[in-house]
Coordinates of C-alpha atoms in Angstrom, one line a residue:
X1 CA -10.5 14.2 8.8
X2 CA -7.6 14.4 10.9
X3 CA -6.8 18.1 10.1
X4 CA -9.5 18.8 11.7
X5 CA -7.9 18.2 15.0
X6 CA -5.2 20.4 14.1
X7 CA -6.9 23.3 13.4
X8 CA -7.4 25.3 16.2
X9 CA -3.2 25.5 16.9
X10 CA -1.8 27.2 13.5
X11 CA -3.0 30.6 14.4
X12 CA -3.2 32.5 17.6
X13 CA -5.9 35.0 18.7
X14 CA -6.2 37.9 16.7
X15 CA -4.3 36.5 13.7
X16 CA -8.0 35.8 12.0
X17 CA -7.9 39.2 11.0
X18 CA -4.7 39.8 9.0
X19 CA -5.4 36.7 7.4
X20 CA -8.9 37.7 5.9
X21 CA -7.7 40.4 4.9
X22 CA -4.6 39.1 3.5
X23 CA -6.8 36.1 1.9
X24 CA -9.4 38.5 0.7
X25 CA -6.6 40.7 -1.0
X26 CA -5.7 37.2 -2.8
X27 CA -8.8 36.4 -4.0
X28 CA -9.6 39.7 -5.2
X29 CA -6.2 39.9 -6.8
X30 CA -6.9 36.7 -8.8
X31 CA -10.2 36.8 -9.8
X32 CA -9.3 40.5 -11.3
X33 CA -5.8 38.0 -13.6
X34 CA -8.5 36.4 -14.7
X35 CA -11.2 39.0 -15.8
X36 CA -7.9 41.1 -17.2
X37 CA -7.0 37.9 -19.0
X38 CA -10.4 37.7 -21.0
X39 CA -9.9 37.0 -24.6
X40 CA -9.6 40.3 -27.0
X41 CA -10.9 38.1 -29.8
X42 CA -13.6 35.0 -29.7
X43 CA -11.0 32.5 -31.7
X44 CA -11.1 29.0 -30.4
X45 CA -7.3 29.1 -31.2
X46 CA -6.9 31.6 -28.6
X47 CA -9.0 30.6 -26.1
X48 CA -7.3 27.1 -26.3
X49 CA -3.7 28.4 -26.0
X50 CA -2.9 31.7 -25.9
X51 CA -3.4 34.5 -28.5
X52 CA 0.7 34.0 -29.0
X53 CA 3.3 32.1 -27.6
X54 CA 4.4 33.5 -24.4
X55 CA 8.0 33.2 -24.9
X56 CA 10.2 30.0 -23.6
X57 CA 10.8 31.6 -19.9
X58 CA 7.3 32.5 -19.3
X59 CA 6.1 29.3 -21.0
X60 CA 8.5 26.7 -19.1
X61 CA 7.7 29.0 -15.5
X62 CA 3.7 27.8 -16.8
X63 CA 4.9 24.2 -17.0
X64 CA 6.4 23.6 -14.3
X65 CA 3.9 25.3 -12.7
X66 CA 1.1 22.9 -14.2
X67 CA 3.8 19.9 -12.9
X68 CA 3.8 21.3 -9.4
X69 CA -0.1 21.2 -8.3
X70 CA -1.6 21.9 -4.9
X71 CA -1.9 18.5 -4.3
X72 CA 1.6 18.0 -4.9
X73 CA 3.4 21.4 -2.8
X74 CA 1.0 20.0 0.1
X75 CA 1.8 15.9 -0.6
X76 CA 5.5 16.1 -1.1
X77 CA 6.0 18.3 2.0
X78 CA 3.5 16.4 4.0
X79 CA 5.1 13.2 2.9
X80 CA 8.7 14.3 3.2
X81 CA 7.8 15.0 7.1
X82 CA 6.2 12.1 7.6
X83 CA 8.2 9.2 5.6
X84 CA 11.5 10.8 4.9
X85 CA 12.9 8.8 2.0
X86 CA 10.4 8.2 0.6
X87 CA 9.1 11.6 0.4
X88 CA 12.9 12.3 -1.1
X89 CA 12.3 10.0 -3.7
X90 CA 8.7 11.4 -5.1
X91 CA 10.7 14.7 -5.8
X92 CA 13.1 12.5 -7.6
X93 CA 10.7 11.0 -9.7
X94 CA 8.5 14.7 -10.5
X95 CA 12.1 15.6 -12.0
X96 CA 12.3 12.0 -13.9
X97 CA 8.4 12.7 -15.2
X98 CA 9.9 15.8 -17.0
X99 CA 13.1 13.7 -18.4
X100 CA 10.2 11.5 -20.1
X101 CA 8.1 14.4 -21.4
X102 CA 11.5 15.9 -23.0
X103 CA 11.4 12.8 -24.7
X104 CA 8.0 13.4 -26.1
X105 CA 7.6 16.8 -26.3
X106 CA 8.4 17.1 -29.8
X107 CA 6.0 14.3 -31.3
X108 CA 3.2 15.5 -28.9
X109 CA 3.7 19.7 -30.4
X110 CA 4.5 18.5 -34.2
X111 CA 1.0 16.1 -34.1
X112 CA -1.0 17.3 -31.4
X113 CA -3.4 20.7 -31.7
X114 CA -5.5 21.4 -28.7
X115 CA -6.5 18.5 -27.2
X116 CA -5.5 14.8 -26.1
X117 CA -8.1 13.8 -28.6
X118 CA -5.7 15.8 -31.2
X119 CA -3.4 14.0 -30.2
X120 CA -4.7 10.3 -30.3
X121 CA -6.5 11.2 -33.9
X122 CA -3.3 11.6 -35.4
X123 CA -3.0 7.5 -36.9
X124 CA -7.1 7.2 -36.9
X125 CA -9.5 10.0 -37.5
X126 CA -12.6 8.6 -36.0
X127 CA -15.2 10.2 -33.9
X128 CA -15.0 7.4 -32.0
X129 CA -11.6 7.8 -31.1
X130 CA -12.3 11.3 -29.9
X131 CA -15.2 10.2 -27.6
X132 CA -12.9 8.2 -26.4
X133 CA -10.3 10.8 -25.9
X134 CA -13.0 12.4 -24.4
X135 CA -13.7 10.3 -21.8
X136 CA -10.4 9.6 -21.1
X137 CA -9.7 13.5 -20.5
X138 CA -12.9 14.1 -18.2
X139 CA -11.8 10.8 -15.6
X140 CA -8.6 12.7 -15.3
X141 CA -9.8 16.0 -15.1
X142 CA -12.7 15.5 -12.5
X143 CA -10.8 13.1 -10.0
X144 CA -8.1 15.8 -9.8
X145 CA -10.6 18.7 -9.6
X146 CA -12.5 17.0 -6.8
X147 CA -9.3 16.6 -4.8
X148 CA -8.5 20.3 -5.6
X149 CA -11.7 21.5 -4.6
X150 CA -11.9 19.6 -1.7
X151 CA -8.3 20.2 -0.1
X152 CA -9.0 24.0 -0.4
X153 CA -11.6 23.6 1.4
X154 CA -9.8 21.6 4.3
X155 CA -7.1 24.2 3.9
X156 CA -9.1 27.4 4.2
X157 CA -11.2 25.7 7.3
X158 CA -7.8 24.9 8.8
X159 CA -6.1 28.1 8.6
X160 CA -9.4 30.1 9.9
X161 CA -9.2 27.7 12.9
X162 CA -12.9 26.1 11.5
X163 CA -13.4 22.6 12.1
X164 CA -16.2 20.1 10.6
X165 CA -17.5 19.2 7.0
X166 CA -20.1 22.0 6.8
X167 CA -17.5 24.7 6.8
X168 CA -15.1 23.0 4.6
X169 CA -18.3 22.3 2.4
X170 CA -19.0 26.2 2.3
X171 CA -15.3 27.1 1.6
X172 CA -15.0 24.7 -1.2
X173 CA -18.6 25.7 -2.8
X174 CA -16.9 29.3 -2.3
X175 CA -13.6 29.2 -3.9
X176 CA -14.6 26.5 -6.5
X177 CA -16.8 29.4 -8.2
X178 CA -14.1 31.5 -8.1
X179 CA -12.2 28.6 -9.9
X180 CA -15.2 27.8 -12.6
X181 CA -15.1 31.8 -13.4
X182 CA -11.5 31.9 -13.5
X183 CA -11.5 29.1 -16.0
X184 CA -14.4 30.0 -18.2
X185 CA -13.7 33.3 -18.8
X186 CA -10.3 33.6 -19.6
X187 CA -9.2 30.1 -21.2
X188 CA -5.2 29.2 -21.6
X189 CA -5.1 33.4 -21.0
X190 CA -6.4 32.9 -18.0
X191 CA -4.6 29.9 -16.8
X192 CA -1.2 31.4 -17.8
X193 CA -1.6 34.6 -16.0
X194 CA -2.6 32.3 -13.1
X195 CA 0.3 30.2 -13.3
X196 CA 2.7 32.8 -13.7
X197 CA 1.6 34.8 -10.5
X198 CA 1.7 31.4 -8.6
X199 CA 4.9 30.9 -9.5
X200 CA 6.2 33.9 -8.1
X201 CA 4.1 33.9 -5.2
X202 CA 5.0 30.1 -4.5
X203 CA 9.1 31.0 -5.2
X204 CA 8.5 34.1 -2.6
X205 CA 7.3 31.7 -0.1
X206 CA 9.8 29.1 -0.7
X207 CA 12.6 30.9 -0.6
X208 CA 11.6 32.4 2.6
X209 CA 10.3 29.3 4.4
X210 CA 13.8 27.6 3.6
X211 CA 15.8 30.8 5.0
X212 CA 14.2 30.9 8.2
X213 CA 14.5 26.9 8.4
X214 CA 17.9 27.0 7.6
X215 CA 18.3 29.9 10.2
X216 CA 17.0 28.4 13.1
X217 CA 19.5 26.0 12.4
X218 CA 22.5 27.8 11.6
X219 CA 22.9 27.7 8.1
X220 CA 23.3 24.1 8.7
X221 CA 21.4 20.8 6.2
X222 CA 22.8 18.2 8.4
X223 CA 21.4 19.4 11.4
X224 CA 17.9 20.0 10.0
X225 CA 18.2 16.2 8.6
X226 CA 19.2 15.0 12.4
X227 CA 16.5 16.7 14.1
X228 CA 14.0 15.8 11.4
X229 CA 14.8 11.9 11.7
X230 CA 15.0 12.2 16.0
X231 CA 11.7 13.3 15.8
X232 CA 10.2 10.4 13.7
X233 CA 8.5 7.7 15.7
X234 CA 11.2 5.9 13.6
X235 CA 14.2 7.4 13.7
X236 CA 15.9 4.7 12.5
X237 CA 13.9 3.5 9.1
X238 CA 13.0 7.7 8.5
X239 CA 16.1 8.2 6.2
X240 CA 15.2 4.3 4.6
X241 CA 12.5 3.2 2.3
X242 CA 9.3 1.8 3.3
X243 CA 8.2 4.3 5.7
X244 CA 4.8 5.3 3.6
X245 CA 3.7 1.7 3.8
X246 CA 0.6 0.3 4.6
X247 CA 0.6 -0.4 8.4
X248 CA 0.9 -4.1 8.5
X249 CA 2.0 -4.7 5.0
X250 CA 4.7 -7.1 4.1
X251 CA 8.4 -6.1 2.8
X252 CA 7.5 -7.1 -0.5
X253 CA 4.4 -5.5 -1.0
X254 CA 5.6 -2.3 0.6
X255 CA 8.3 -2.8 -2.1
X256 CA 6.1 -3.7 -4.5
X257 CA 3.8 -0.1 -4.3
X258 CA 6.7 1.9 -3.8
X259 CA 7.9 0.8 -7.1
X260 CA 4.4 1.4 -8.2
X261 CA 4.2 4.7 -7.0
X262 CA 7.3 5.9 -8.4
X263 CA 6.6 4.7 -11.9
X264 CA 2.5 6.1 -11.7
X265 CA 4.5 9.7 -11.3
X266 CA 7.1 9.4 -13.8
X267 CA 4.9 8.1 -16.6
X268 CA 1.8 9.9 -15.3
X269 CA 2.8 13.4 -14.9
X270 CA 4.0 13.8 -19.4
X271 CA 0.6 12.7 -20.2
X272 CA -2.1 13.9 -18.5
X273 CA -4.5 16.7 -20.5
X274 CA -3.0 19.4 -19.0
X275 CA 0.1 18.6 -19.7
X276 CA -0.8 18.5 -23.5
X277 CA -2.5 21.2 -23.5
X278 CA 0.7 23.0 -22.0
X279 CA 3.1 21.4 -24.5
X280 CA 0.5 22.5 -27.7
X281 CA 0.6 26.2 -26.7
X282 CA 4.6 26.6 -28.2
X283 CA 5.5 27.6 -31.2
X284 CA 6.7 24.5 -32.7
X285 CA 8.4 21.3 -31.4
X286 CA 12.1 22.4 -30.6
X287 CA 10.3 25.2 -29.0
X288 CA 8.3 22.4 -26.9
X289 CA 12.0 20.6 -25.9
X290 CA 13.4 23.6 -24.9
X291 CA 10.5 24.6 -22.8
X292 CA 10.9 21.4 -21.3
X293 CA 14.6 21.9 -20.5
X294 CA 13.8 25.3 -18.9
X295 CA 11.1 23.7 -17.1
X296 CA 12.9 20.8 -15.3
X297 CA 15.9 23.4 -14.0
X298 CA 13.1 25.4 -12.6
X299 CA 11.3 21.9 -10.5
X300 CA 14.8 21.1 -9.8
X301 CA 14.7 24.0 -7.5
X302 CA 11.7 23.5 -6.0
X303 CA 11.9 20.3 -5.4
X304 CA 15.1 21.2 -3.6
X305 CA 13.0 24.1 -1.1
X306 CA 10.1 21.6 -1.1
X307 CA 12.6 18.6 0.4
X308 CA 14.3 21.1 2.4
X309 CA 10.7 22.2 4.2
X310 CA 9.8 18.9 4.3
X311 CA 12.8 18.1 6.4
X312 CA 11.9 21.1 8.5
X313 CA 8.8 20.8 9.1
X314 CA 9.5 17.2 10.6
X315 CA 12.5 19.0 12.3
X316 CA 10.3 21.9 13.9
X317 CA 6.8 20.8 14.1
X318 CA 8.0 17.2 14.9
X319 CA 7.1 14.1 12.9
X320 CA 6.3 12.2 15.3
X321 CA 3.1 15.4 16.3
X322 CA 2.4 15.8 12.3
X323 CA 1.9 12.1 11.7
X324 CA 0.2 11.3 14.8
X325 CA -2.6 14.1 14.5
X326 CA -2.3 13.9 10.4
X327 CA -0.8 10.7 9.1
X328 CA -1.5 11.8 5.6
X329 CA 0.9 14.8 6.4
X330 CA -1.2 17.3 4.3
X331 CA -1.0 20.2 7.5
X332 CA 2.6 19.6 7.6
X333 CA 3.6 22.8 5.4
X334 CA 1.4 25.3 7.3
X335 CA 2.0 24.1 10.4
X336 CA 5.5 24.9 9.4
X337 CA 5.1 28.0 8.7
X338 CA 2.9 28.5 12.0
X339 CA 5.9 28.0 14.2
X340 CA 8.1 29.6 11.7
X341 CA 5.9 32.5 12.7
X342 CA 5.6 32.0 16.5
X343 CA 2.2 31.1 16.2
X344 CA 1.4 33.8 13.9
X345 CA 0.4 35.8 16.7
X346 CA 2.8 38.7 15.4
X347 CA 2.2 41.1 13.2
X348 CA 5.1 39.8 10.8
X349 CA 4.4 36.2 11.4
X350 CA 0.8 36.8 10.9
X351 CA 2.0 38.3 7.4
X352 CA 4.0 35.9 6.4
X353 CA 1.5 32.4 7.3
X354 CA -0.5 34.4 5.5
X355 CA 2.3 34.8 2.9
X356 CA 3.0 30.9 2.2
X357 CA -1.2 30.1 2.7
X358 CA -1.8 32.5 -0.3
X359 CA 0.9 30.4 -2.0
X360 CA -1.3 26.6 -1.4
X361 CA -4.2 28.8 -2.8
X362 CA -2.2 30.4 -6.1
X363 CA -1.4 26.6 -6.7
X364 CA -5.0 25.6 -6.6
X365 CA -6.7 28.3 -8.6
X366 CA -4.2 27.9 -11.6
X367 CA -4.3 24.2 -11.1
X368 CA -7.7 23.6 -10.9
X369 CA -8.0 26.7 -14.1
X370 CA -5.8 23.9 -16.4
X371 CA -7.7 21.3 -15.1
X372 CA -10.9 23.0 -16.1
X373 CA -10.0 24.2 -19.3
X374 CA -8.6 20.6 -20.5
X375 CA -11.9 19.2 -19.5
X376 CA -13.8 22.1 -21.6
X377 CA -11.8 22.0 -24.3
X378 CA -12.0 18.2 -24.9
X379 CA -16.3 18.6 -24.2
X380 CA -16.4 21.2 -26.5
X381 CA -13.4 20.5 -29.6
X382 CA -14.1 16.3 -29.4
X383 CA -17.4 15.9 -28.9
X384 CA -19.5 18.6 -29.5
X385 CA -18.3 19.9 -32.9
X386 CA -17.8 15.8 -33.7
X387 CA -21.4 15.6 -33.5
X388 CA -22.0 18.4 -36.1
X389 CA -21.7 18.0 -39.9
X390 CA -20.3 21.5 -40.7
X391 CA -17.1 23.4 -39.1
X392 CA -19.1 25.6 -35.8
X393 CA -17.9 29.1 -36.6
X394 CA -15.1 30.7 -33.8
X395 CA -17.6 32.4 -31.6
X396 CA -19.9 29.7 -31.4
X397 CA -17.1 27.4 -30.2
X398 CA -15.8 29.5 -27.6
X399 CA -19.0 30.1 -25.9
X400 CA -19.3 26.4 -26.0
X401 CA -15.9 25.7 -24.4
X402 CA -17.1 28.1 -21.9
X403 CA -20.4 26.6 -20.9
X404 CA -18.7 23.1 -20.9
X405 CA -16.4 24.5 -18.5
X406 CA -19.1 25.7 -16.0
X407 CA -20.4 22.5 -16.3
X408 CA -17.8 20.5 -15.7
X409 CA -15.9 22.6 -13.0
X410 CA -20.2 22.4 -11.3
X411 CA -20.0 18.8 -11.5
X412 CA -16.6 18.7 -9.8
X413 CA -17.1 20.9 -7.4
X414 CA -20.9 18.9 -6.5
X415 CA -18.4 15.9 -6.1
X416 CA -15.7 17.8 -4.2
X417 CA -18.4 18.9 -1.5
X418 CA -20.1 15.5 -1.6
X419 CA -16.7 13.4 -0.4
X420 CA -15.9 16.3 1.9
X421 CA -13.8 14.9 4.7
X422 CA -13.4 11.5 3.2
X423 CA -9.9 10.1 2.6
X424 CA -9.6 11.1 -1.5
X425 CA -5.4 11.4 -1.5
X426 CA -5.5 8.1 -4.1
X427 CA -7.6 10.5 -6.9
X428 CA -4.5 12.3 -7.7
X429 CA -2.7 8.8 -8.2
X430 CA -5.4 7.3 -10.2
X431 CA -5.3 10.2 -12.2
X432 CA -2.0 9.8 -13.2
X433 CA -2.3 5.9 -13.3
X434 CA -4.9 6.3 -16.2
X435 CA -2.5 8.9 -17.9
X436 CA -0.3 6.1 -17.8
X437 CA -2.4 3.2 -19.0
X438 CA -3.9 5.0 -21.7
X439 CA -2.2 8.0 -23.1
X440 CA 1.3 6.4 -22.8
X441 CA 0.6 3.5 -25.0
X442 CA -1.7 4.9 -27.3
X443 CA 1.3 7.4 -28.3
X444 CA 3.7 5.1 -28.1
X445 CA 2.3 2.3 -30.3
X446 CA 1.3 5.4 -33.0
X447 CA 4.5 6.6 -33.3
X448 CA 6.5 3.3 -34.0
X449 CA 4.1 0.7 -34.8
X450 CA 2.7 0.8 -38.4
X451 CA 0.2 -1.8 -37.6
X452 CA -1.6 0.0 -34.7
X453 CA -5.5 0.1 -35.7
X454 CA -8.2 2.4 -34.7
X455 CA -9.4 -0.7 -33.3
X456 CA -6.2 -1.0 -31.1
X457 CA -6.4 2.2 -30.1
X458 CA -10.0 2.2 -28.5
X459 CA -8.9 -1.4 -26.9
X460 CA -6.0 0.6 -25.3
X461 CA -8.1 3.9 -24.0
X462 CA -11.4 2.1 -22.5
X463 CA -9.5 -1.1 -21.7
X464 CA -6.6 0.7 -19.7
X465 CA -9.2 3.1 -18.0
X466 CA -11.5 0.0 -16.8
X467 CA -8.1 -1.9 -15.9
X468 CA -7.1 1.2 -13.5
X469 CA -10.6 2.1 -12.1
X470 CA -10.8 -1.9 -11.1
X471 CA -7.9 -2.4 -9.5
X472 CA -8.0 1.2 -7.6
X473 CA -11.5 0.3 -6.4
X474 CA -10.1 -3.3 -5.4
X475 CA -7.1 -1.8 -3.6
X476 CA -6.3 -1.3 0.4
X477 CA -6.8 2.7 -0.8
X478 CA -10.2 2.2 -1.3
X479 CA -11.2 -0.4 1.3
X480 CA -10.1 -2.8 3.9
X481 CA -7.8 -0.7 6.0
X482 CA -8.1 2.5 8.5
X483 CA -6.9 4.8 6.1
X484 CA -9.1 4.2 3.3
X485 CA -12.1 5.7 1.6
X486 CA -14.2 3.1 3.2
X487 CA -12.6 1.3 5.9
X488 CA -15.2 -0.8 6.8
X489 CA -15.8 -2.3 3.3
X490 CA -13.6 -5.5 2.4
X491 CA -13.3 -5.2 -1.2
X492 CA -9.5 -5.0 -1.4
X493 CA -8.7 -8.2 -3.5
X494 CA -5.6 -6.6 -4.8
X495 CA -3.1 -6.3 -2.2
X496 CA -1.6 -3.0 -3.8
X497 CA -2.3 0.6 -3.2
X498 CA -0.9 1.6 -6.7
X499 CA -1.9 0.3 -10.1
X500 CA 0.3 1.2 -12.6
X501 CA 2.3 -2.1 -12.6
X502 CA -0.6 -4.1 -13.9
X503 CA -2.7 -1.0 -15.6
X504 CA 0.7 0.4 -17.7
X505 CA 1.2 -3.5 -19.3
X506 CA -2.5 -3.9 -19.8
X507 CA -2.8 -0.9 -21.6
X508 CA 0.1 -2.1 -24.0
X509 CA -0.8 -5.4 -24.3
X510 CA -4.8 -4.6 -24.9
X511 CA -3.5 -2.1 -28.0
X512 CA -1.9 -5.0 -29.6
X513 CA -4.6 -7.3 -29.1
X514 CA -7.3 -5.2 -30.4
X515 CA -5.0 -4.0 -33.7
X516 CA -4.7 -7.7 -34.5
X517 CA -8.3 -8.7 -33.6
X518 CA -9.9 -5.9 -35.8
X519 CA -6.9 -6.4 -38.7
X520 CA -8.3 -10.2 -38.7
X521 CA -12.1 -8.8 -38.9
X522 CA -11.0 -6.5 -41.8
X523 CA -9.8 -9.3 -44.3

């Protein structure tokens, strides 16, 4: 991968070892939220969400926390220093995602329980529908643990100055136990005690990333905006759209996926698992909408700090450097905070790269814990006590739910170190494109259309999860071009790198054929 060039230049000598101890301190620190976080009784209600509400500050700090991923601190910044505008506009649409959940909120906490499957069962009952819940939950879950797995492993390698797939292999086989025991042992405990201390960690290094940015440049946005966009290798399209297009692409496709890629985010982000999950632990469902409304004036902020280090980044590091070495712009918020700390050769510097790296690996571990825990929860609460003809008893569930969260966080993590050094950035996408094309509609069509069948609703979750998956593997993110998965294949028959325009209708339109088809079968 191309960080692997950069790796040698964010620390200088010496630095390693403040940072392992600094990192070491982190992990420790985590590991011991987690263990502390361990269930005082074996309810499945408790495990699932929480043995009590947390309260609507705490609980709208986890959301936005479960909103603002690794993938996304690292991609907005990344993409901010690299494409300008159209990193601008992702942060936009984050905020927009939230507008939509607010919409939903209160349907999702009055008819939902635990789990997607919950959610979906709530205008058919059906084992099937739950496997299909089930399957719609563990796509989700594992493309976005893979790519958290695998990016902390290109993190960790890059801050330590390692370079090559074995080491990234080791790291990620490392901190993805660490994430598998963090998940299994506490449940939603677990992941809120995770995603509070992330939050606070991530706001500390914000907050002090952006001062010293804004310092070097005297207090001054418009000069950090003119020095970012002179030190693009397009200075003059950096503050227009079209700057994240494919190389080579025409006006109207570039126009076309930007569109895509706004609409993938905004409808994505309300529905996927985790995001349920989130929205089920409150009390009831004005509870949910005002967590909601605390949440998006918390993102608000950060996508404000994360726009404003984007900027500088491009402005100190240099755009032009970050895309050339890194064109996905993933190093772009360490490198940052490498200069920020003259090369973290200082004993203050060193302190605080260590600072804002302990930040991208908070948002991981409480990331990848939600992740983990929707994926158990729908293995263990849809399918296996679905397959059994009397109620499993509380302990018996939980131990389940924990054993399908080893399992599936093993299975991710297998994956994560399998694809190591591949181009994976389109998982997170596809991820949220299947949210989209199944979860949307499904809701949607069960809360105002009387005439939505069981039948319907299957057509919509495997029909809108096969549409996605085609058309991502048929796309120039998969093949066809140099910054593909496999850029030697030519498999790209669809000329778009997002899905969602196609996916989102075919989800719809798939619901209301398959309620009329089995409504015809019936009489």
């Amino acid at each position: 991968m191309a960080l692997e060039a950069a790796a040698p230049v964010l620390i200088g000598h010496g630095t390693s070892q403040v940072l392992t101890i600094g990192f070491c301190m982190f992990l420790v620190g985590a590991l011991f939220l987690s263990l502390m976080a361990d269930p005082e009784r074996d309810l499945v209600s408790a495990y699932y969400r929480g043995e009590r509400p947390l309260g609507t500050l705490r609980n709208a700090f986890a959301l936005s926390s479960e909103c603002i991923p690794a993938g996304t601190i690292i991609g907005t910044t990344g993409t901010i220093a690299v494409s300008g505008y159209d990193g601008l506009f992702v942060t936009l649409s984050l905020l927009l995602s939230l507008g939509v959940l607010l919409l939903v909120a209160k349907t999702m906490r009055d008819h939902g329980r635990f789990t997607v499957g919950d959610l979906l069962t709530r205008r058919a009952e059906s084992p099937a529908v739950r496997i299909a819940g089930a399957v719609v939950t563990l796509s989700i879950c594992v493309l976005l643990l893979m790519f958290e797995i695998a990016g902390v492993g290109v993190s960790t390698a890059l801050l330590f100055g390692l370079s090559g797939p074995g080491a990234q292999q080791v790291l990620s086989l490392m901190i993805g136990s660490l994430i598998i025991c963090a998940s299994a042992l506490g449940g939603m405990r677990s992941a809120n005690a995770l995603h509070i201390f992330k939050a606070v960690v991530l706001a500390a290094a914000s907050l002090l990333t952006v001062a010293l940015v804004l310092h070097d440049f005297h207090w001054s946005a418009d000069a950090v905006i003119s020095a970012a966009r002179r030190s693009s290798s397009f200075p003059d399209r950096f503050l227009g759209q079209g700057m994240s297009a494919v190389p080579g692409a025409s006006a109207t496709t570039a126009g076309l996926d930007f569109i895509g890629l706004q609409l993938t985010i905004v409808l994505g982000v309300a529905f996927m698992p985790h995001i349920v999950m989130r929205i089920n632990t409150t009390a009831d469902g004005p509870s949910a909408q005002r967590v909601v409304r605390h949440a998006i004036t918390i993102t608000a902020a950060f996508c404000l700090l994360a726009a404003i280090m984007g900027l500088g980044a491009a402005a100190i590091a240099g755009s032009r450097t970050i895309a050339t070495t890194d064109p996905g712009g993933t190093s772009a918020l360490l490198r940052l905070a490498s200069h920020l700390a003259g090369g973290a050769s200082t004993g203050g510097g060193a302190w605080f790269f260590v600072l804002v790296a302990c930040a991208v690996f908070a948002a991981v571990l409480a990331a990848s814990a939600s992740f983990t825990l929707s994926a158990a929860a729908s293995v263990a609460h849809d399918l296996r006590s679905r397959r059994k003809r009397t109620r499993p008893d509380e302990g018996t569930g939980v131990v389940a739910a924990r054993w399908a969260g080893v399992g599936v966080g093993s299975l991710s993590m297998v994956l994560a170190v399998a694809v190591q050094g591949w181009n994976i950035q389109f998982l997170t996408t596809l991820a949220m494109a299947i949210a989209a094309s199944t979860v949307l509609p499904a809701l949607i069509y069960s809360t105002f259309w009387t005439g939505y069948t069981r039948g319907g609703l299957l057509w919509t979750l495997y029909g809108g999860l096969a549409c996605a998956v085609v058309l991502q593997l048929s796309s120039p993110a998969f093949s066809g071009t140099a910054f593909a998965l496999f850029p030697r294949w030519h498999v790209n028959w669809y000329p778009l790198q997002t899905v969602t325009l196609i996916s989102i209708p075919a989800g719809f339109l798939l619901g209301w054929a398959g309620s009329l088809v089995s409504r015809a079968s019936d009489r």
